[in-house]
């Protein structure tokens, strides 16, 4: 496998590797760095597990490793440990991503305003839905 397929530098890998589980049994284990690179590829690219390039290993192995480690809390433990080694973990970041929408995307009038006003005038509460109003009319 070429070095360019690894998502983690040698320095990053040296910080992560000691925190990975070593209590494994069963068939010969696939290379952790290769599998983690496949997991990162799927998460960053948004592709399906089955569309992960073969260079990272079998897609089922990549998914199973991700899911097993999530169930065992290994990812959370790893992230907490790495965050604790860095800057203050009291700092929290907020993602500023937003979705642009056309000004009319908020919705239109939403139905007959006169019927709704008539229902409110007759004592309808806020829980009185448009469908109930049509049924009672």
mmCIF file of C-alpha atoms in Angstrom, residues 5-83:
data_model
loop_
_atom_site.group_PDB
_atom_site.id
_atom_site.type_symbol
_atom_site.label_atom_id
_atom_site.label_comp_id
_atom_site.label_asym_id
_atom_site.label_seq_id
_atom_site.Cartn_x
_atom_site.Cartn_y
_atom_site.Cartn_z
ATOM 1 C CA UNK A 5 -3.300 6.194 1.199
ATOM 2 C CA UNK A 6 -2.685 6.628 4.918
ATOM 3 C CA UNK A 7 -4.755 9.466 6.374
ATOM 4 C CA UNK A 8 -2.540 9.715 9.461
ATOM 5 C CA UNK A 9 1.067 10.895 9.501
ATOM 6 C CA UNK A 10 3.720 8.805 11.262
ATOM 7 C CA UNK A 11 3.662 11.244 14.186
ATOM 8 C CA UNK A 12 -0.133 11.029 14.532
ATOM 9 C CA UNK A 13 -0.027 7.246 14.308
ATOM 10 C CA UNK A 14 2.606 7.041 17.065
ATOM 11 C CA UNK A 15 0.262 8.988 19.365
ATOM 12 C CA UNK A 16 -2.744 6.777 18.544
ATOM 13 C CA UNK A 17 -1.227 3.293 18.402
ATOM 14 C CA UNK A 18 -0.567 2.805 22.162
ATOM 15 C CA UNK A 19 -4.275 3.369 22.901
ATOM 16 C CA UNK A 20 -5.588 0.694 20.546
ATOM 17 C CA UNK A 21 -6.787 -2.647 21.927
ATOM 18 C CA UNK A 22 -4.311 -5.512 21.936
ATOM 19 C CA UNK A 23 -6.601 -8.180 23.432
ATOM 20 C CA UNK A 24 -7.602 -9.651 20.093
ATOM 21 C CA UNK A 25 -8.205 -13.268 19.224
ATOM 22 C CA UNK A 26 -9.380 -15.164 16.178
ATOM 23 C CA UNK A 27 -8.068 -14.955 12.633
ATOM 24 C CA UNK A 28 -4.957 -12.969 11.809
ATOM 25 C CA UNK A 29 -5.683 -9.305 12.357
ATOM 26 C CA UNK A 30 -5.582 -6.774 9.521
ATOM 27 C CA UNK A 31 -3.177 -3.851 9.982
ATOM 28 C CA UNK A 32 -4.789 -1.283 12.317
ATOM 29 C CA UNK A 33 -3.325 1.705 10.498
ATOM 30 C CA UNK A 34 -4.680 0.480 7.189
ATOM 31 C CA UNK A 35 -8.152 -0.184 8.642
ATOM 32 C CA UNK A 36 -8.298 3.139 10.513
ATOM 33 C CA UNK A 37 -7.309 4.899 7.294
ATOM 34 C CA UNK A 38 -10.269 3.164 5.622
ATOM 35 C CA UNK A 39 -12.581 4.294 8.430
ATOM 36 C CA UNK A 40 -11.335 7.872 8.120
ATOM 37 C CA UNK A 41 -11.762 7.699 4.342
ATOM 38 C CA UNK A 42 -15.416 6.635 4.685
ATOM 39 C CA UNK A 43 -16.175 9.259 7.329
ATOM 40 C CA UNK A 44 -14.469 12.108 5.456
ATOM 41 C CA UNK A 45 -15.697 11.246 1.965
ATOM 42 C CA UNK A 46 -19.212 10.184 2.948
ATOM 43 C CA UNK A 47 -19.083 7.082 0.777
ATOM 44 C CA UNK A 48 -20.724 3.781 1.700
ATOM 45 C CA UNK A 49 -18.636 1.232 3.568
ATOM 46 C CA UNK A 50 -18.866 -1.059 0.537
ATOM 47 C CA UNK A 51 -17.425 1.688 -1.702
ATOM 48 C CA UNK A 52 -14.249 2.093 0.345
ATOM 49 C CA UNK A 53 -11.163 1.448 -1.848
ATOM 50 C CA UNK A 54 -9.831 -2.107 -1.635
ATOM 51 C CA UNK A 55 -6.411 -0.767 -0.631
ATOM 52 C CA UNK A 56 -7.786 -0.193 2.884
ATOM 53 C CA UNK A 57 -8.925 -3.775 3.262
ATOM 54 C CA UNK A 58 -12.241 -5.603 3.020
ATOM 55 C CA UNK A 59 -15.221 -3.264 3.567
ATOM 56 C CA UNK A 60 -16.792 -5.638 6.095
ATOM 57 C CA UNK A 61 -13.592 -5.633 8.154
ATOM 58 C CA UNK A 62 -13.445 -1.838 8.092
ATOM 59 C CA UNK A 63 -17.084 -1.506 9.157
ATOM 60 C CA UNK A 64 -16.888 -4.272 11.784
ATOM 61 C CA UNK A 65 -13.794 -2.732 13.375
ATOM 62 C CA UNK A 66 -15.498 0.672 13.488
ATOM 63 C CA UNK A 67 -18.721 -0.749 14.975
ATOM 64 C CA UNK A 68 -16.972 -3.026 17.514
ATOM 65 C CA UNK A 69 -14.723 -0.269 18.765
ATOM 66 C CA UNK A 70 -17.722 2.067 19.031
ATOM 67 C CA UNK A 71 -19.623 -0.506 21.145
ATOM 68 C CA UNK A 72 -16.598 -1.050 23.385
ATOM 69 C CA UNK A 73 -16.068 2.709 23.849
ATOM 70 C CA UNK A 74 -12.603 2.633 22.304
ATOM 71 C CA UNK A 75 -13.213 5.637 20.042
ATOM 72 C CA UNK A 76 -14.495 7.772 22.903
ATOM 73 C CA UNK A 77 -11.588 6.746 25.131
ATOM 74 C CA UNK A 78 -9.101 7.479 22.356
ATOM 75 C CA UNK A 79 -10.579 10.920 21.621
ATOM 76 C CA UNK A 80 -10.700 11.851 25.315
ATOM 77 C CA UNK A 81 -7.089 10.778 25.830
ATOM 78 C CA UNK A 82 -5.848 12.662 22.781
ATOM 79 C CA UNK A 83 -7.873 15.748 23.723
#
